[in-house]
Coordinates of C-alpha atoms in Angstrom, one line a residue:
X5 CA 23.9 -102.4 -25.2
X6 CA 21.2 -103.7 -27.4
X7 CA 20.5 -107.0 -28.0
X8 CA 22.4 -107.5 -31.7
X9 CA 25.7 -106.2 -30.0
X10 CA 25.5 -108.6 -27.3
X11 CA 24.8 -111.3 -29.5
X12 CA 27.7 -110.4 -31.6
X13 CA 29.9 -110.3 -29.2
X14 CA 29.2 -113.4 -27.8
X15 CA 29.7 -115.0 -31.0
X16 CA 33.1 -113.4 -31.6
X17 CA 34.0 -114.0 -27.9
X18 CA 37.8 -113.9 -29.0
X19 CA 37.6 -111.4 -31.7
X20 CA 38.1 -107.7 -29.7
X21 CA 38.4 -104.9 -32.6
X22 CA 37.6 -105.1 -36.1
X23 CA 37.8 -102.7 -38.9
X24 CA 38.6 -101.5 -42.3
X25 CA 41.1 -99.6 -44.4
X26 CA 41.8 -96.5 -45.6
X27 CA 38.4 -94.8 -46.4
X28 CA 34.3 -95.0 -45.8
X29 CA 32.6 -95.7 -49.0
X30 CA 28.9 -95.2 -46.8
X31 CA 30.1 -91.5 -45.7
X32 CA 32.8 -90.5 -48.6
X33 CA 35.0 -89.6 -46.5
X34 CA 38.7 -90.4 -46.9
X35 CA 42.3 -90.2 -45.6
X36 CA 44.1 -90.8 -48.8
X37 CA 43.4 -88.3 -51.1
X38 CA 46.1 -86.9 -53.0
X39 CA 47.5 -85.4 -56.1
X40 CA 49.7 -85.5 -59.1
X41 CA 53.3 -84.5 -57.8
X42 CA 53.6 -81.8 -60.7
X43 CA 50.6 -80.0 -58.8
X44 CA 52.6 -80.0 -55.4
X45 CA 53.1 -76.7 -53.3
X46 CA 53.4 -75.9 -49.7
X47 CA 49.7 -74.1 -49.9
X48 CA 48.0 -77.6 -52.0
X49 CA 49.8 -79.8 -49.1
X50 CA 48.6 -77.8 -46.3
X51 CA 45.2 -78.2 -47.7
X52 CA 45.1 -81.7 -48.4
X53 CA 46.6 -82.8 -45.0
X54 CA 43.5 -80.4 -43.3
X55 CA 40.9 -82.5 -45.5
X56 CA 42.6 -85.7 -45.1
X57 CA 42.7 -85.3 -41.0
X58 CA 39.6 -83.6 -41.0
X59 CA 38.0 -87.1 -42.2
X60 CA 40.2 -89.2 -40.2
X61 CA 38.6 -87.5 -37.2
X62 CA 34.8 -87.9 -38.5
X63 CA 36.0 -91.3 -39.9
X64 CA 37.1 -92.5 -36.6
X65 CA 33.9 -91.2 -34.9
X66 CA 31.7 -92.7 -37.0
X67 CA 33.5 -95.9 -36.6
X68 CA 33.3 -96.2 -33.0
X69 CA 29.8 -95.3 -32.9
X70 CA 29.7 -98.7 -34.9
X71 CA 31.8 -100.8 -32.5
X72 CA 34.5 -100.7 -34.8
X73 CA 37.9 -99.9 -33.3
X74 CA 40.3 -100.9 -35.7
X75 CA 41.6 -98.6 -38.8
X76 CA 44.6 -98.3 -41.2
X77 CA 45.3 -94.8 -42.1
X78 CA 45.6 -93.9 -46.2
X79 CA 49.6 -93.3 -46.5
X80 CA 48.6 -90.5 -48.4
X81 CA 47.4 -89.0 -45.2
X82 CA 50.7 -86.9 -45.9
X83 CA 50.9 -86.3 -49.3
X84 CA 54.2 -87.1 -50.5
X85 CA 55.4 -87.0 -47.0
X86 CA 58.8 -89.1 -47.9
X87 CA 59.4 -86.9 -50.6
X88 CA 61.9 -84.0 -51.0
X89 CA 58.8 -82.1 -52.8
X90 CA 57.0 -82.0 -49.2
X91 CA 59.0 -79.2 -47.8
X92 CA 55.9 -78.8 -45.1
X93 CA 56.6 -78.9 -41.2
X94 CA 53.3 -80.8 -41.0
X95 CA 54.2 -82.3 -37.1
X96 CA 54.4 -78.7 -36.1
X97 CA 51.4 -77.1 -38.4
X98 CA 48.8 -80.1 -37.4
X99 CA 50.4 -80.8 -33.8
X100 CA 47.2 -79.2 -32.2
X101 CA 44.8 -81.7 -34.5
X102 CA 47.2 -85.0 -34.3
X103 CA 46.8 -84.8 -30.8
X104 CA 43.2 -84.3 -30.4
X105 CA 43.2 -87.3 -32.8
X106 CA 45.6 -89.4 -30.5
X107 CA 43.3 -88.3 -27.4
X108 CA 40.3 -89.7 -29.2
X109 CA 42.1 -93.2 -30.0
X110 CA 43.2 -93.6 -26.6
X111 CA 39.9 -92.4 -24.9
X112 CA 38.0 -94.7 -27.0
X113 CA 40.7 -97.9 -27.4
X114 CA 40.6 -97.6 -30.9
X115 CA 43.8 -98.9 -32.4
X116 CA 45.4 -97.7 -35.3
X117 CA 48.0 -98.6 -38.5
X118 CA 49.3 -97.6 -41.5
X119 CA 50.3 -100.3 -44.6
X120 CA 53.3 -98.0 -46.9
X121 CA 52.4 -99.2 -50.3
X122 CA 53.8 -102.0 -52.9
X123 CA 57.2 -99.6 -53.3
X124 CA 58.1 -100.0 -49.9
X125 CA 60.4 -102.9 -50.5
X126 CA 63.0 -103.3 -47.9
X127 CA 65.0 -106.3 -49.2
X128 CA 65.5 -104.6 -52.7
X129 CA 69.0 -105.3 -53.6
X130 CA 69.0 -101.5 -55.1
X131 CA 70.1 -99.2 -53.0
X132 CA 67.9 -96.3 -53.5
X133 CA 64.9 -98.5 -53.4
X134 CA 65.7 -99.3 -49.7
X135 CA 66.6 -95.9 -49.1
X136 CA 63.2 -94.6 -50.2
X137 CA 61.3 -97.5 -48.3
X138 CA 63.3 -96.2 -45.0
X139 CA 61.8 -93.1 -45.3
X140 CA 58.3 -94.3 -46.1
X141 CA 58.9 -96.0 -42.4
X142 CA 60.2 -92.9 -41.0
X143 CA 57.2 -91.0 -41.9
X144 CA 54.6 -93.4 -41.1
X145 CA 56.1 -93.9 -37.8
X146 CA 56.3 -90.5 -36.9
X147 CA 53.3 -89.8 -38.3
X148 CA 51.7 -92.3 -35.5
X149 CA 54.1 -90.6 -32.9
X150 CA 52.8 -87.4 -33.5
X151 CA 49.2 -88.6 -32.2
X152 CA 50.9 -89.9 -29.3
X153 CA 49.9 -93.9 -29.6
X154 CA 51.7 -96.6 -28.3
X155 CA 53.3 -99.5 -29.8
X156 CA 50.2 -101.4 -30.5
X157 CA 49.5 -99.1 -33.3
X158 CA 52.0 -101.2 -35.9
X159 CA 53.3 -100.4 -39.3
X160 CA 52.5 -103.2 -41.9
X161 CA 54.8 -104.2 -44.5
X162 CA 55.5 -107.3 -46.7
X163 CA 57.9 -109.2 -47.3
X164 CA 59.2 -107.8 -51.1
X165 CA 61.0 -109.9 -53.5
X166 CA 63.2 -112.7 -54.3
X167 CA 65.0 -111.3 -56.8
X168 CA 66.5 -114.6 -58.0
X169 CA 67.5 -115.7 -54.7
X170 CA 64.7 -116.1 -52.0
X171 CA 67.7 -117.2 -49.4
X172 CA 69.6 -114.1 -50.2
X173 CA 66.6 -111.7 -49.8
X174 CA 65.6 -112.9 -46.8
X175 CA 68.7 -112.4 -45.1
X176 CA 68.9 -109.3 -46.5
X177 CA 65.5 -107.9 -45.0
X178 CA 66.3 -109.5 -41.8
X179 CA 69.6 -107.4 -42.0
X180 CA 67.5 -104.2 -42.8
X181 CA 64.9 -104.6 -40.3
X182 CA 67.8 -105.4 -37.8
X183 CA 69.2 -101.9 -38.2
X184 CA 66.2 -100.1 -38.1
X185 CA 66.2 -97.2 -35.0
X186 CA 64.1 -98.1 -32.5
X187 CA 61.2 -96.0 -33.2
X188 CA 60.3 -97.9 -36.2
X189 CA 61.2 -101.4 -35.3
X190 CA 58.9 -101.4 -32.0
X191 CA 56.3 -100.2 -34.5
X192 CA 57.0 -102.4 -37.9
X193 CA 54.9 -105.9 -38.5
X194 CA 55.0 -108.1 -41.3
X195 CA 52.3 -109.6 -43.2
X196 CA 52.5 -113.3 -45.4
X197 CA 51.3 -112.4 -48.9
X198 CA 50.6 -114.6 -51.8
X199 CA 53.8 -115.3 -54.2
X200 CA 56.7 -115.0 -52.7
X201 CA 56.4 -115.6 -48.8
X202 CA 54.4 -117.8 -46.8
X203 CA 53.7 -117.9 -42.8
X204 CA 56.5 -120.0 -42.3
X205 CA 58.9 -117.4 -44.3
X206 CA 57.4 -114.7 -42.0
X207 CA 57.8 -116.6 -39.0
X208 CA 61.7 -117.3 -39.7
X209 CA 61.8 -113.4 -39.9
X210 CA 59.9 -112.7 -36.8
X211 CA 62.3 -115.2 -35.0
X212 CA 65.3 -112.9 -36.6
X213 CA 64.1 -109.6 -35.6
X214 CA 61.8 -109.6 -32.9
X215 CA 58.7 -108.4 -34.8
X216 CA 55.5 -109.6 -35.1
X217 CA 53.5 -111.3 -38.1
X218 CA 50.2 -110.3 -39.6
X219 CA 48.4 -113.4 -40.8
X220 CA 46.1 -112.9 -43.6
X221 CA 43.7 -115.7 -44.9
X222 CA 44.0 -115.2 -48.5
X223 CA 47.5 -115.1 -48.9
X224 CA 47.8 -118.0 -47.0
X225 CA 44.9 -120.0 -49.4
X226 CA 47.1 -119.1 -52.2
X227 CA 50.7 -119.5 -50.8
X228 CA 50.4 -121.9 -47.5
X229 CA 53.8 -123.0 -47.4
X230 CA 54.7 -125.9 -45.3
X231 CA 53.2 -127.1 -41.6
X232 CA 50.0 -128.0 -40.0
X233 CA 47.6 -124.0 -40.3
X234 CA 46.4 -124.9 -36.4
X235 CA 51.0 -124.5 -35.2
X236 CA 51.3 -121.8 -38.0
X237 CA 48.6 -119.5 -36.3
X238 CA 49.4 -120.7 -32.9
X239 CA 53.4 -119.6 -33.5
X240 CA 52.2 -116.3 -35.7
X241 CA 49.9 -115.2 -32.3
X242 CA 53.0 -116.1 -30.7
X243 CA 55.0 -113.2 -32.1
X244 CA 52.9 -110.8 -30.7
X245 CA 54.0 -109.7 -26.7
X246 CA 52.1 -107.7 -24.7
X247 CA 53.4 -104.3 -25.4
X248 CA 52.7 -105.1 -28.9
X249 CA 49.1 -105.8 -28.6
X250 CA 46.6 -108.3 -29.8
X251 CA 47.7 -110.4 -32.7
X252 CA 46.3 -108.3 -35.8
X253 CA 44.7 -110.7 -38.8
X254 CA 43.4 -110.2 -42.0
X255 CA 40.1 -111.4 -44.0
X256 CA 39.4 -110.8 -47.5
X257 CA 37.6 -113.4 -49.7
X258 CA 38.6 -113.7 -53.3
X259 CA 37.0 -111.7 -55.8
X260 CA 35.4 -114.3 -58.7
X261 CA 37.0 -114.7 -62.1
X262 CA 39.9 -112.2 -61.1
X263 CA 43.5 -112.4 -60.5
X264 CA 44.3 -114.9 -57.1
X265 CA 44.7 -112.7 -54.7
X266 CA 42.4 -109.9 -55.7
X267 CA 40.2 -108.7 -52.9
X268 CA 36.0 -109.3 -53.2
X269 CA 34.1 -105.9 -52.8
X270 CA 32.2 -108.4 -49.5
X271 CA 33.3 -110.8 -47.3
X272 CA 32.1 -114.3 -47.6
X273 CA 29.7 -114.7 -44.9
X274 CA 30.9 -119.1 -44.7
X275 CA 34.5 -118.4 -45.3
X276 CA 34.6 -115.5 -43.0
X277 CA 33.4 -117.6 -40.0
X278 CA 35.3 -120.4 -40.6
X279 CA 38.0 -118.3 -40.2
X280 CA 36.7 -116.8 -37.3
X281 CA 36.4 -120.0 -35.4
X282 CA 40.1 -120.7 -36.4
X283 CA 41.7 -117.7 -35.2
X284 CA 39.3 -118.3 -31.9
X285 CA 40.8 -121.3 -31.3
X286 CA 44.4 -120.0 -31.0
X287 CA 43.3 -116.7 -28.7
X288 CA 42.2 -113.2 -28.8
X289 CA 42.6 -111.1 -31.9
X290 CA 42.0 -107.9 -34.1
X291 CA 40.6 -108.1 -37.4
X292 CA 41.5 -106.1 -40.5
X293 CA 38.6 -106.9 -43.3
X294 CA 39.9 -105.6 -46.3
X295 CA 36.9 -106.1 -48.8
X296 CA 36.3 -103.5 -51.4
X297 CA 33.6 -102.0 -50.1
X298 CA 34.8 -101.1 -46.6
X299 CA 32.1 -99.9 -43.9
X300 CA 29.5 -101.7 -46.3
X301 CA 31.3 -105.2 -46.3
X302 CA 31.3 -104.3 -42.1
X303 CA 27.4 -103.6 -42.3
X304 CA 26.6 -106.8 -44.3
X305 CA 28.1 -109.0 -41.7
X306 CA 26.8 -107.0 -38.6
X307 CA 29.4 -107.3 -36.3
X308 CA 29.4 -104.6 -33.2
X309 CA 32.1 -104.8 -30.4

């Protein structure tokens, strides 16, 4: 172990995996490439979910030659997978390479998760909405199945709306996530984001359901909601058992002159460790940096576990 990594890690005594989303922007490799739905057939499918798992494996190597053993997977990793236009059996084509992939995570104690995009809105009070977000669920939960991982490898979701009536909303979710099947709910998380709900709102949901909460720093800067930040992280860490892992947090800084809430292509060296001590404080954790710039944002703040 060289002497940058030790130091590291005795920095960020508490802090066990960190990581980025989606794709390397140092390599160019990616698991979220896609295409236009009017371009879809079995044969384009087939060889976009090759490419995409081809990279995850490299992207995965790559990362824990770095001491980085946390990563979201693109959701686009199956194109179109929720969609009736993906007629492909990918579980049973790709079985052979998921579980290599699953038998590299394990091996290695990387952990992995997915994040179903800004459409996957389970408190919609239209029907078909719901429906299609149930099926995004389905598919990224069987997509982590068919690798094999255990329920530390979580499915992050927000909130969704308030359409009109926050109260309302939130019982609905809580009703959704309730009757989800068991496959999904040991796997589903939710995250505080930056409009509609805070910690606390999470919390109240977590309390509901059983699941645990994904703090992210700036969401929270942007919508705190009400309580002292020291019991809010101490009860969000809370939510988190055993079989569920470590607590899994978020750092992004926000980029300057942009919209609140929009992600900086780096992480604030200051902010970043201020946060650091904070989460320390309450126990051990994994770390999602979601910066712009990925692996780069990871280099510039030269952290090895």
């Amino acid at each position: 172990m060289s002497t940058l990594v030790i130091v590291s890690f005795l920095k960020y005594h508490m802090l066990k995996r960190i990581g980025y989303p989606v794709l390397s922007r140092k390599t160019g490799l990616t698991t979220n490439r896609t295409f236009r739905l009017s371009s879809a057939s079995p044969e384009k499918i087939n060889e976009t979910i090759a490419g995409n798992l081809s990279d995850l494996e490299e992207i995965l190597k790559y990362n824990a030659g770095r001491g980085w053993r946390l990563f979201r997977v693109g959701s686009s990793v199956i194109p179109f997978a929720s969609h009736p236009i993906n007629t492909v059996s990918w579980r049973t084509e790709f079985a052979t390479k998921l579980s290599e992939i699953g038998k590299y995570v394990k091996k290695t104690g990387l952990r992995l998760s997915m994040h179903p995009g800004q459409y996957t809105v389970l408190n919609s009070p239209k029907p078909t909405v719901v429906s299609n977000a149930l099926k995004e669920l389905e598919y990224s939960s069987q997509f982590l199945d068919a690798m094999n991982l255990g329920k530390s490898h979580k499915i992050v979701i927000h909130l969704g709306g308030v359409f009109g009536d926050k109260e309302k909303s939130t019982i609905r979710l809580i009703e959704q996530i309730t009757s989800l099947n068991n496959r999904v709910h040991e796997r589903l998380v939710i995250e505080n984001d930056e409009v509609n709900y805070s910690p606390v709102d999470a919390l109240r949901v977590a309390a509901a359901t059983g699941i645990p909460v994904v703090f992210d720093n700036l969401h929270y800067s942007i919508n705190p909601g009400n309580g002292p930040l020291e019991d809010i992280l101490g009860q969000v860490f809370s939510t988190w058992s055993k079989q569920d892992g470590l607590p899994k947090v978020h750092f992004s800084s926000q980029a300057v002159g942009s919209r609140p809430g929009k992600h900086a292509e780096m992480a604030n060296k200051k902010e970043f460790d201020l946060w650091i001590r904070r989460w320390s404080a309450i126990g051990d954790f994994d770390l999602m940096v979601e910066a712009k710039a990925k692996d780069i944002a990871l280099d510039h703040l030269d952290i090895h576990l």
